[in-house]
Amino acid sequence: MIDNQFEKQIREKMNRMEVEPSDGLLDSIFEKRAAARQPAAAFGLTKVIAVAAVITGLALLIHFGMGSGDQTSPLAANQNNPVTNSGQESEGPQARSESKDVLNTQSLNSSGSGSSQSHIADIVQSNRNTASKGKHQTSMAGNHPGRVSGPGQKERNSGKNSVTQTFNANPDLNAYFNVDATNRPVIASESHLGNSHMYVYQNVDPTLTDYIASNAYPHHMKPFMVAIENEEVANVNLLASSSMSRSHKPLFIDIYGSLGMGVFTTGKGAGYFKDLGKTNVSNGFGVRISKPVSNRFNVFTGLEFNQFINKYKGDFNVSKDVTEISTKTTYINDPVKGTIPVIVNDTNNYTLTKNHKVNHNNRYNVLTLPLGISYNFGFRKLDFSVNLAANLQYLKTGTYQSWSDNSESMVAKSSSSYFNVGAGISLMGSYPLTNKFRLIVEPGFRTLSIPGMKSGNSFGENIYNVSLRAGIRYTVF
Amino acid sequence: MTEEDLIAGCLKEDRECQRELYKRFSGKMMSVCLRYATNRMEAEDMLQDSFIKVFDNIGKFKKEGSLEGWVRRIVVNTAINKIRSNKVRFEELGEENDGFLHHDKNIIDRMSEKDILKLISEMPQGYKYVFNMYAIEGLSHKEIADNLGIEEASSRSQYAKAKKYLQQQLIKLEKINL
């Protein structure tokens, strides 16, 4: 405790004193505080970059190290690709820059684009020149004919049967983009595998994006468009998609419900039904697994449960021929012999028609195992599949109309289970909801044959059913 | 702007409030730093570090004293921490500095604050730190000893010598000024 006058005086004077610090000290305080907050973010960013680099490296390793080396690129369906397989070590951007011809008049996608061909050529040339300066980051390379992952991209030889490309003297758009069988531009790594249109656009001049958007499948356009505009490698979505290689073909899982209606015809005994009103409705649900086997074709199978309801309502007549023999005894008075009986047989033949009222639903619960193949194509965001299937059908339970034992009326009887083979064809359209989920709508047609039940029903039925399936497709990458 | 408004604004990282707080206290705190630092640059470093701590910890001010006192404590603690990181030299200036001089009560009143500050900042390090902590900040010799890592007896000894030294310097300075 200070009780000394000296200290008190000193203290009072010193506590009153003010000395102005240098100008700018406060700003440096603010800067230091701001800088103190950055290391965590920078560290976080560093971690993200490191993780991204590891993932990219793994993706490249998987793509090149495990590639099947299939020379038939998913995109080789394009017949107009002028890019030739040189089999030589590519010189990368230098090789491309050798070709300076303007685009020829070879038609581009018939859907049209907003840019003239010469404009596109100019842009692409400009893109090359810029890339040759090393401005653009490289994209994921591939070994597919006609692959252009972007200017500045070095062609890499990897995999068993890698091929490097050179460009001919008359390039057209195919020389700058991969194109699919319908001449849609595709700049991608693994793409067009069945319905998984994995288009990855990298290092594309922003002015070309309109063309691409109008002609290609922009499933993942949105996240990449930002990257394209900023001339940067796309975000993690790109890395996720680029990690897909041939060894990782997607798998699709469809879950759907269905409603249907149709007509049915009968086999034996068809004539009895001509007066009946016939209604055939169906409902059901199912799951389907679809696997791409090539760029256009999938194979699929699954399990579907359906209930087919055939409504019988109305009148029908059952006719029966009847012969009635009536015996009549008459008497003749004979003056000699007296009264003589005479027996007369009167035969009456007629048809007896009985009218029956029927109001009954024949119900069949059927489990179906489809084995089918799909042909895939698309338009903009929509994917379409033509599905053709052989349906292994197992009738689980059913009730049906049949003659009574005395064949004079119709009664409902329960069927016993049986196997059957039918056929089905459908056209499925799908629309992307997210990267993995698509909305599917699928009108289709199928046949279902219910031959005479084992109990000997003569009303064998063939059901021709038109149905509409709707559901969700999940893409397993 | 009241102290409450100032504190509330600083909590929200309001630049204007932070500027106002700095403007209010930076002058006095700079003089505190000058008493501990060996030069102006070091003093400004201390002041910068102190205000960073003030802004970062403004939420911990419990309003048990004045805001100025709280800021001052931060500044002093920052200065002491800086001292601790440096090796403190405790000089012994010879026998002529032993003992107390007769204290002219008016000499300090006659001296300007700037001159007194100059004399204090030019004192030997050990004297300066002990004198500042004991005479101006009001720490006990035990606290000073703990802060500087010396014995309590050393703190007392250093203070006595510092006080005498300062008195001598004050007399010399007054003679020069006259």
XYZ file of C-alpha atoms in Angstrom:
655
model
C 0.000 0.000 0.000
C 1.361 3.299 -0.995
C 1.089 6.054 1.577
C 4.087 7.982 0.476
C 3.466 11.431 -0.880
C 6.147 10.970 -3.491
C 4.549 7.929 -4.976
C 1.151 9.557 -4.830
C 2.264 12.579 -6.703
C 4.058 10.518 -9.312
C 1.055 8.294 -9.729
C -1.391 11.119 -10.151
C 0.751 12.815 -12.715
C 1.385 9.640 -14.678
C -2.246 8.596 -14.656
C -3.274 11.944 -16.098
C -0.734 11.850 -18.838
C -1.751 11.093 -22.379
C 0.511 10.385 -25.332
C -0.964 10.028 -28.765
C 0.071 6.849 -30.489
C 0.984 6.805 -34.163
C -1.684 7.194 -36.775
C -2.733 3.935 -38.267
C -2.183 1.938 -35.111
C -5.893 1.282 -34.787
C -6.090 0.060 -38.355
C -3.220 -2.290 -37.692
C -5.112 -3.518 -34.630
C -8.131 -4.280 -36.813
C -5.924 -5.994 -39.371
C -4.237 -8.126 -36.770
C -7.575 -9.200 -35.333
C -8.863 -10.068 -38.760
C -5.682 -11.976 -39.524
C -5.993 -13.843 -36.240
C -9.340 -15.214 -37.415
C -8.024 -16.415 -40.741
C -5.645 -19.200 -39.832
C -8.519 -21.539 -38.912
C -10.273 -20.829 -42.168
C -7.055 -21.114 -44.097
C -6.296 -24.306 -42.322
C -9.773 -25.507 -43.113
C -9.343 -24.528 -46.720
C -6.025 -26.274 -46.800
C -7.630 -29.422 -45.499
C -10.356 -29.189 -48.111
C -7.833 -28.717 -50.876
C -5.761 -31.597 -49.557
C -8.777 -33.877 -49.377
C -9.863 -32.796 -52.838
C -6.405 -33.489 -54.186
C -6.388 -36.954 -52.614
C -9.816 -37.734 -54.010
C -8.815 -36.468 -57.432
C -5.666 -38.530 -57.334
C -7.594 -41.626 -56.340
C -10.152 -40.971 -59.025
C -7.448 -40.622 -61.642
C -5.744 -43.720 -60.356
C -8.952 -45.716 -60.561
C -9.782 -44.354 -63.959
C -6.447 -45.033 -65.546
C -5.243 -47.898 -63.449
C -8.387 -49.964 -63.548
C -9.689 -48.899 -66.963
C -10.705 -51.789 -69.171
C -8.936 -50.128 -72.037
C -12.002 -50.696 -74.075
C -11.283 -49.000 -77.323
C -14.923 -48.705 -77.975
C -15.651 -45.594 -76.091
C -19.192 -45.117 -74.982
C -19.056 -42.241 -77.333
C -17.647 -44.075 -80.277
C -21.137 -44.637 -81.507
C -20.680 -41.361 -83.272
C -19.870 -42.186 -86.824
C -18.932 -38.697 -87.803
C -16.037 -38.263 -85.486
C -13.202 -37.211 -87.644
C -10.686 -37.694 -84.905
C -8.382 -40.430 -85.887
C -6.617 -42.899 -83.703
C -3.014 -42.262 -84.252
C -1.704 -44.590 -81.598
C 1.092 -42.097 -81.159
C 2.174 -40.217 -78.167
C 0.051 -37.188 -78.104
C 1.559 -33.791 -78.029
C -1.400 -32.535 -76.206
C -2.275 -28.954 -76.766
C 0.416 -28.605 -79.365
C -1.228 -31.205 -81.533
C -4.507 -29.400 -81.324
C -3.037 -26.094 -82.127
C -1.747 -27.439 -85.401
C -5.205 -27.519 -86.793
C -6.461 -24.106 -87.430
C -9.183 -24.637 -89.953
C -12.485 -23.080 -89.350
C -15.328 -25.412 -88.763
C -16.636 -26.946 -91.880
C -20.257 -26.925 -92.760
C -20.884 -30.300 -91.289
C -24.133 -29.957 -89.533
C -24.173 -29.663 -85.844
C -26.864 -30.950 -83.653
C -30.143 -30.581 -85.387
C -31.545 -28.954 -82.314
C -29.551 -25.968 -83.347
C -27.505 -23.590 -81.360
C -27.371 -19.937 -80.899
C -23.823 -19.582 -82.216
C -22.675 -19.698 -85.727
C -20.212 -22.386 -86.590
C -17.480 -19.892 -87.372
C -18.063 -18.202 -84.056
C -17.746 -21.499 -82.294
C -14.558 -22.221 -84.209
C -13.157 -18.874 -83.217
C -14.060 -19.434 -79.640
C -12.574 -22.875 -79.584
C -9.402 -21.617 -81.193
C -9.248 -18.863 -78.658
C -9.823 -21.411 -75.966
C -6.905 -23.409 -77.213
C -4.619 -20.413 -77.323
C -5.516 -19.410 -73.816
C -5.106 -22.903 -72.527
C -1.760 -23.287 -74.171
C -0.617 -20.529 -71.871
C -1.393 -22.758 -69.034
C -4.233 -20.722 -67.681
C -6.761 -23.483 -67.523
C -6.477 -26.279 -65.127
C -6.430 -29.690 -66.578
C -9.435 -31.834 -66.360
C -9.810 -35.494 -65.935
C -8.412 -37.075 -69.004
C -9.611 -40.158 -70.662
C -8.621 -42.347 -73.462
C -11.661 -42.171 -75.549
C -11.613 -41.332 -79.193
C -12.489 -37.792 -79.748
C -12.109 -36.886 -76.135
C -11.388 -33.279 -75.532
C -11.408 -32.534 -71.927
C -10.580 -28.968 -72.530
C -7.865 -26.867 -73.987
C -4.579 -27.339 -72.345
C -5.473 -30.851 -71.456
C -2.666 -33.215 -72.019
C -3.646 -36.500 -73.453
C -2.460 -39.171 -71.158
C -1.671 -42.662 -72.078
C -2.775 -45.000 -69.420
C -4.649 -48.178 -69.132
C -4.149 -51.237 -71.152
C -5.222 -50.064 -74.553
C -4.929 -46.367 -74.345
C -5.172 -44.372 -77.475
C -4.161 -40.866 -78.064
C -5.713 -38.644 -80.566
C -4.672 -36.138 -83.118
C -6.927 -33.932 -85.046
C -7.337 -33.924 -88.727
C -7.035 -30.933 -90.882
C -10.736 -30.283 -91.103
C -12.118 -30.307 -87.682
C -15.696 -29.907 -86.935
C -17.353 -29.670 -83.678
C -16.662 -33.317 -83.058
C -13.030 -32.479 -82.795
C -13.670 -30.279 -79.840
C -16.360 -32.135 -78.078
C -17.191 -35.708 -77.734
C -20.488 -36.287 -79.366
C -22.932 -39.045 -78.889
C -24.797 -40.953 -81.505
C -27.183 -38.102 -81.991
C -24.334 -35.634 -82.344
C -24.917 -34.065 -79.012
C -21.804 -32.599 -77.509
C -20.459 -34.438 -74.576
C -17.403 -33.344 -72.752
C -17.087 -35.892 -70.112
C -15.192 -38.634 -68.566
C -17.446 -41.599 -68.107
C -20.715 -40.681 -69.546
C -23.731 -41.869 -71.325
C -23.854 -45.118 -69.512
C -27.378 -46.083 -69.864
C -29.445 -43.410 -68.323
C -26.676 -41.885 -66.270
C -25.774 -38.966 -68.420
C -22.730 -37.820 -66.598
C -21.701 -34.774 -68.449
C -18.833 -32.913 -67.010
C -17.982 -29.685 -68.649
C -14.577 -28.400 -67.995
C -12.636 -25.531 -69.326
C -15.240 -24.666 -71.830
C -15.475 -21.158 -73.056
C -18.465 -19.567 -71.360
C -19.895 -18.460 -74.658
C -20.270 -22.074 -75.633
C -22.393 -22.913 -72.684
C -25.552 -21.851 -74.445
C -24.783 -24.245 -77.212
C -24.072 -26.998 -74.801
C -27.143 -26.294 -72.761
C -29.344 -26.421 -75.794
C -27.927 -29.630 -77.051
C -26.620 -31.706 -74.261
C -27.873 -33.262 -71.122
C -27.337 -30.701 -68.434
C -27.930 -32.916 -65.498
C -25.068 -31.474 -63.621
C -24.878 -28.224 -65.473
C -25.689 -25.930 -62.655
C -22.748 -26.629 -60.396
C -20.432 -26.752 -63.329
C -21.667 -23.631 -64.983
C -20.309 -21.622 -62.135
C -17.022 -23.380 -62.479
C -17.007 -22.779 -66.214
C -17.728 -19.134 -65.823
C -14.955 -18.803 -63.334
C -12.675 -20.895 -65.459
C -11.920 -23.130 -62.589
C -12.138 -26.794 -62.079
C -15.584 -27.570 -60.879
C -16.503 -28.230 -57.341
C -16.640 -31.431 -55.439
C -19.524 -32.620 -57.550
C -17.113 -32.753 -60.417
C -14.731 -34.803 -58.428
C -17.479 -37.166 -57.425
C -18.590 -37.658 -60.976
C -15.106 -37.841 -62.351
C -14.313 -40.616 -59.973
C -16.675 -42.849 -61.850
C -14.907 -45.141 -64.207
C -15.961 -48.033 -66.317
C -15.525 -50.211 -63.342
C -18.212 -48.284 -61.628
C -21.141 -48.407 -63.954
C -24.221 -47.139 -62.261
C -27.102 -49.201 -61.089
C -30.635 -47.961 -61.094
C -33.282 -48.898 -58.631
C -36.847 -48.024 -59.529
C -39.693 -48.033 -57.096
C -43.090 -47.430 -58.571
C -46.784 -47.882 -58.372
C -49.025 -48.655 -61.262
C -52.595 -48.352 -62.381
C -53.946 -49.988 -65.453
C -56.929 -50.996 -67.439
C -57.535 -53.052 -70.440
C -59.542 -55.633 -72.145
C -59.667 -59.288 -71.861
C -60.700 -61.994 -74.071
C -61.458 -65.509 -73.263
C -60.431 -68.691 -74.816
C -62.807 -71.532 -74.684
C -66.349 -70.559 -74.077
C -65.872 -67.083 -75.444
C -69.330 -67.064 -76.885
C -70.921 -67.022 -73.522
C -69.525 -63.680 -72.726
C -70.664 -61.613 -75.575
C -73.404 -60.083 -73.604
C -71.373 -59.223 -70.611
C -69.902 -55.861 -69.825
C -66.255 -56.351 -69.343
C -63.979 -54.184 -67.263
C -60.419 -54.913 -66.532
C -58.518 -52.746 -64.112
C -55.289 -53.339 -62.343
C -53.208 -51.843 -59.644
C -49.880 -52.723 -58.232
C -46.432 -51.732 -57.159
C -42.981 -52.965 -57.801
C -39.260 -52.543 -57.644
C -36.927 -52.838 -60.568
C -33.179 -52.982 -60.859
C -31.646 -51.790 -64.092
C -28.026 -52.102 -65.086
C -26.390 -50.456 -68.077
C -24.534 -52.866 -70.294
C -23.607 -50.388 -72.969
C -24.104 -46.776 -73.705
C -27.646 -47.359 -74.880
C -28.825 -50.594 -73.412
C -29.753 -51.718 -69.971
C -30.884 -55.010 -68.669
C -33.368 -55.113 -65.897
C -35.254 -57.314 -63.591
C -37.349 -56.828 -60.544
C -40.435 -57.850 -58.728
C -43.904 -56.523 -59.233
C -47.140 -57.273 -57.543
C -50.350 -56.642 -59.417
C -53.952 -57.237 -58.806
C -56.029 -57.679 -61.933
C -59.713 -57.198 -61.522
C -62.036 -58.392 -64.219
C -65.489 -57.245 -63.583
C -68.331 -59.336 -64.797
C -71.646 -57.624 -64.752
C -74.640 -58.239 -66.827
C -76.904 -60.901 -68.106
C -76.098 -63.847 -70.094
C -78.288 -66.582 -71.344
C -77.632 -70.222 -71.199
C -79.605 -72.244 -73.685
C -80.340 -75.880 -73.497
C -82.032 -78.123 -75.980
C -84.842 -80.012 -74.459
C -86.798 -82.877 -75.890
C -90.008 -83.633 -74.283
C -91.791 -86.767 -75.082
C -95.312 -86.850 -73.974
C -97.269 -90.047 -74.042
C -100.929 -89.954 -74.722
C -103.277 -92.844 -74.448
C -106.353 -92.717 -76.501
C -109.061 -95.306 -76.875
C -110.696 -96.593 -79.959
C -114.159 -98.139 -79.771
C -114.119 -101.209 -81.954
C -117.579 -102.812 -82.473
C -116.010 -106.183 -82.611
C -113.077 -105.949 -80.155
C -114.518 -103.409 -77.908
C -112.439 -100.542 -76.478
C -108.841 -100.667 -77.631
C -106.249 -98.446 -75.988
C -103.887 -96.614 -78.328
C -100.657 -95.092 -76.962
C -99.410 -92.118 -78.828
C -95.954 -90.602 -78.163
C -95.753 -86.923 -78.792
C -92.172 -85.639 -79.117
C -91.653 -81.999 -78.491
C -88.218 -80.558 -79.173
C -87.477 -77.037 -77.968
C -84.660 -74.932 -76.684
C -84.789 -73.816 -73.117
C -82.964 -70.552 -72.489
C -82.154 -69.568 -68.976
C -81.131 -66.020 -68.124
C -78.417 -65.512 -65.537
C -77.494 -62.248 -63.872
C -73.837 -61.933 -63.000
C -72.099 -59.275 -60.976
C -68.746 -60.487 -59.905
C -65.133 -59.429 -59.917
C -62.643 -61.970 -60.946
C -59.545 -61.074 -59.060
C -56.093 -62.313 -59.754
C -53.118 -61.498 -57.581
C -50.037 -61.902 -59.636
C -46.375 -61.692 -58.825
C -44.286 -60.813 -61.836
C -40.592 -61.215 -62.367
C -39.655 -59.253 -65.456
C -36.542 -60.007 -67.422
C -36.011 -57.310 -69.916
C -33.844 -55.016 -71.888
C -34.044 -51.250 -72.291
C -32.996 -48.988 -75.058
C -32.099 -45.539 -73.765
C -32.086 -42.137 -75.296
C -32.700 -38.665 -74.102
C -33.697 -35.177 -74.895
C -32.359 -32.341 -72.832
C -33.092 -33.183 -69.255
C -35.422 -36.024 -70.051
C -34.278 -39.576 -70.363
C -36.335 -42.166 -72.137
C -36.195 -45.907 -72.121
C -38.013 -48.388 -74.254
C -38.414 -51.441 -72.091
C -39.105 -54.869 -73.423
C -39.622 -57.721 -71.016
C -40.614 -61.285 -70.646
C -42.669 -61.546 -67.518
C -42.543 -64.626 -65.405
C -45.892 -64.514 -63.729
C -46.998 -66.373 -60.688
C -50.675 -66.292 -60.012
C -50.841 -66.210 -56.297
C -54.557 -66.258 -55.662
C -57.617 -65.642 -57.716
C -61.328 -65.993 -57.851
C -63.055 -66.551 -61.090
C -66.374 -67.380 -62.566
C -67.003 -70.867 -63.604
C -69.872 -73.077 -64.422
C -71.535 -74.732 -61.577
C -71.298 -78.424 -61.402
C -74.613 -78.839 -63.117
C -73.534 -76.396 -65.773
C -76.641 -74.381 -65.285
C -75.214 -71.357 -63.553
C -71.979 -69.551 -62.929
C -70.354 -69.583 -59.597
C -67.214 -68.143 -58.189
C -64.438 -70.504 -57.601
C -60.975 -70.054 -56.181
C -58.082 -70.717 -58.421
C -55.032 -72.614 -57.591
C -51.670 -71.036 -58.146
C -49.802 -71.427 -61.363
C -46.904 -70.033 -63.349
C -47.250 -68.254 -66.597
C -45.182 -66.282 -69.022
C -46.345 -63.005 -70.417
C -44.802 -60.086 -72.227
C -44.574 -56.408 -71.671
C -43.423 -53.296 -73.420
C -43.281 -49.786 -72.040
C -41.849 -46.374 -72.635
C -40.329 -44.832 -69.559
C -39.581 -41.171 -69.220
C -37.554 -39.813 -66.364
C -36.834 -36.354 -65.141
C -34.029 -35.529 -62.736
C -35.011 -34.360 -59.301
C -31.537 -34.469 -57.807
C -28.252 -35.978 -58.873
C -29.415 -39.378 -57.725
C -33.154 -39.306 -57.876
C -35.299 -39.113 -60.960
C -39.026 -39.051 -61.367
C -40.217 -41.812 -63.653
C -43.431 -42.110 -65.617
C -43.931 -45.208 -67.659
C -46.936 -46.080 -69.767
C -46.847 -49.677 -70.802
C -48.657 -52.640 -72.159
C -48.554 -56.209 -70.975
C -50.246 -59.472 -71.537
C -51.405 -61.825 -68.923
C -52.709 -65.194 -69.833
C -54.839 -67.153 -67.477
C -55.470 -70.402 -69.181
C -58.182 -72.584 -67.880
C -57.782 -73.037 -64.259
C -56.613 -76.336 -63.174
C -60.082 -77.150 -62.080
C -61.024 -77.239 -65.691
C -62.591 -73.866 -66.091
C -63.469 -73.307 -69.635
C -63.253 -69.593 -69.259
C -59.613 -69.237 -69.982
C -58.817 -65.504 -70.053
C -56.224 -63.472 -71.800
C -55.772 -60.092 -70.280
C -54.311 -57.249 -72.283
C -53.475 -54.525 -69.883
C -52.436 -50.959 -70.447
C -50.927 -49.424 -67.371
C -49.220 -46.318 -66.179
C -46.360 -46.624 -63.750
C -45.057 -43.702 -61.749
C -42.290 -43.705 -59.261
C -38.759 -42.800 -58.402
C -35.499 -43.965 -59.875
C -32.493 -43.985 -57.628
C -29.075 -44.039 -59.235
C -26.450 -45.993 -57.386
C -23.065 -44.781 -58.566
C -21.790 7.530 -25.878
C -22.034 5.884 -22.479
C -19.760 3.116 -21.372
C -22.612 0.630 -21.702
C -23.247 1.677 -25.288
C -19.574 1.477 -26.000
C -19.292 -2.002 -24.573
C -22.419 -3.184 -26.342
C -21.153 -1.804 -29.631
C -17.753 -3.373 -29.213
C -19.385 -6.709 -28.480
C -21.122 -6.455 -31.813
C -17.788 -5.604 -33.418
C -19.124 -2.174 -34.313
C -16.167 -0.383 -35.788
C -17.360 3.021 -34.674
C -17.639 1.914 -31.077
C -14.252 0.313 -31.234
C -12.796 3.499 -32.629
C -14.445 5.503 -29.867
C -13.114 3.217 -27.164
C -9.646 3.411 -28.658
C -9.892 7.180 -28.904
C -10.919 7.476 -25.272
C -8.191 5.376 -23.770
C -5.339 5.097 -26.211
C -3.617 8.291 -25.009
C -3.448 7.250 -21.398
C -2.581 3.685 -22.210
C 0.193 4.761 -24.517
C 1.787 6.606 -21.639
C 1.507 3.417 -19.565
C 3.250 1.486 -22.305
C 5.950 4.133 -22.614
C 6.766 3.683 -18.973
C 7.497 0.017 -19.514
C 8.925 -0.021 -23.000
C 12.467 0.835 -23.967
C 11.377 2.815 -27.001
C 8.265 4.125 -28.710
C 8.053 1.305 -31.173
C 8.030 -1.241 -28.400
C 5.438 0.841 -26.569
C 3.175 0.867 -29.613
C 3.545 -2.889 -29.940
C 2.453 -3.235 -26.326
C -0.462 -0.884 -26.954
C -1.509 -2.779 -30.056
C -1.440 -6.116 -28.285
C -3.309 -4.630 -25.355
C -6.161 -3.252 -27.428
C -6.470 -6.497 -29.326
C -6.999 -8.167 -25.981
C -9.439 -5.464 -24.986
C -11.567 -5.941 -28.096
C -11.366 -9.704 -27.882
C -12.342 -9.825 -24.237
C -14.684 -6.868 -23.909
C -17.438 -9.308 -23.048
C -15.605 -10.302 -19.907
C -15.751 -6.838 -18.422
C -17.888 -7.266 -15.344
C -18.507 -3.624 -14.547
C -17.036 -4.038 -11.108
C -14.845 -0.988 -11.670
C -14.388 1.572 -14.349
C -13.799 0.582 -17.903
C -10.633 2.636 -17.884
C -9.320 0.701 -14.910
C -10.098 -2.572 -16.645
C -8.342 -1.482 -19.811
C -5.390 -0.252 -17.787
C -5.034 -3.603 -16.069
C -4.960 -5.309 -19.436
C -2.312 -2.920 -20.666
C -0.179 -3.370 -17.555
C -0.513 -7.142 -17.705
C 0.436 -7.089 -21.366
C 3.470 -5.003 -20.549
C 4.435 -7.317 -17.704
C 4.069 -10.362 -19.938
C 6.326 -8.732 -22.457
C 8.826 -7.947 -19.741
C 8.759 -11.536 -18.569
C 9.563 -12.720 -22.042
C 12.621 -10.484 -22.023
C 15.454 -10.934 -19.649
C 15.152 -8.225 -17.027
C 18.359 -6.590 -16.002
C 18.517 -5.517 -12.448
C 21.389 -3.048 -12.090
C 23.062 -1.952 -8.954
C 24.108 1.653 -9.445
C 26.550 2.003 -6.568
C 26.570 3.227 -3.005
C 25.836 6.810 -3.821
C 22.312 5.716 -4.599
C 21.715 4.128 -1.284
C 19.458 5.825 1.160
C 16.717 8.348 0.643
C 17.053 11.866 -0.428
C 15.206 14.585 1.209
C 12.049 14.840 -0.791
C 11.022 18.232 -2.029
C 7.276 17.895 -2.107
C 6.854 20.536 -4.753
C 9.428 19.307 -7.185
C 7.082 16.823 -8.739
C 4.371 19.463 -9.065
C 6.846 21.712 -10.809
C 7.864 19.019 -13.245
C 5.859 18.380 -16.371
C 4.333 14.996 -16.934
C 6.404 14.606 -20.035
C 9.624 15.149 -18.121
C 8.669 12.710 -15.394
C 7.710 10.129 -18.007
C 11.028 10.690 -19.740
C 12.916 10.196 -16.510
C 11.011 7.026 -15.661
C 11.427 5.522 -19.117
C 15.156 6.242 -19.027
C 15.634 4.473 -15.721
C 17.452 1.167 -15.752
C 15.149 -1.673 -16.581
C 14.919 -3.270 -13.162
C 14.355 0.070 -11.454
C 11.763 1.097 -14.046
C 9.682 -2.032 -13.825
C 9.678 -2.245 -10.067
C 9.015 1.467 -9.681
C 6.140 1.394 -12.174
C 4.563 -1.654 -10.599
C 4.903 -0.481 -7.030
C 4.573 3.281 -7.173
C 2.130 3.721 -10.033
C 0.255 0.437 -10.508
C 0.054 -0.269 -6.774
C 1.258 -3.855 -6.819
C 2.791 -5.294 -3.701
C 6.395 -6.345 -3.611
C 5.279 -9.952 -3.468
C 3.244 -9.521 -6.617
C 6.125 -7.758 -8.286
C 8.460 -10.525 -7.249
C 6.108 -13.145 -8.688
C 5.697 -11.242 -11.935
C 9.375 -10.627 -12.468
C 10.623 -13.863 -11.063
C 12.717 -12.278 -8.358
C 12.819 -12.377 -4.601
C 10.580 -10.056 -2.665
C 13.606 -8.601 -0.958
C 15.084 -7.835 -4.369
C 11.915 -6.033 -5.309
C 12.145 -3.881 -2.186
C 15.766 -3.176 -2.776
C 15.223 -2.297 -6.402
C 12.349 -0.023 -5.552
C 14.330 1.885 -2.963
C 17.116 2.378 -5.402
C 14.704 3.353 -8.139
C 13.026 5.907 -5.997
C 16.303 7.498 -4.993
C 17.494 7.462 -8.564
C 14.379 9.166 -9.749
C 14.602 11.802 -7.071
C 18.175 12.524 -8.070
C 17.182 12.772 -11.674
C 14.332 15.080 -10.839
C 16.692 17.400 -9.008
C 19.168 17.350 -11.839
C 16.467 18.056 -14.360
C 15.080 20.930 -12.350
C 18.511 22.438 -12.116
C 18.892 22.120 -15.860
C 15.527 23.681 -16.472
C 16.362 26.537 -14.196
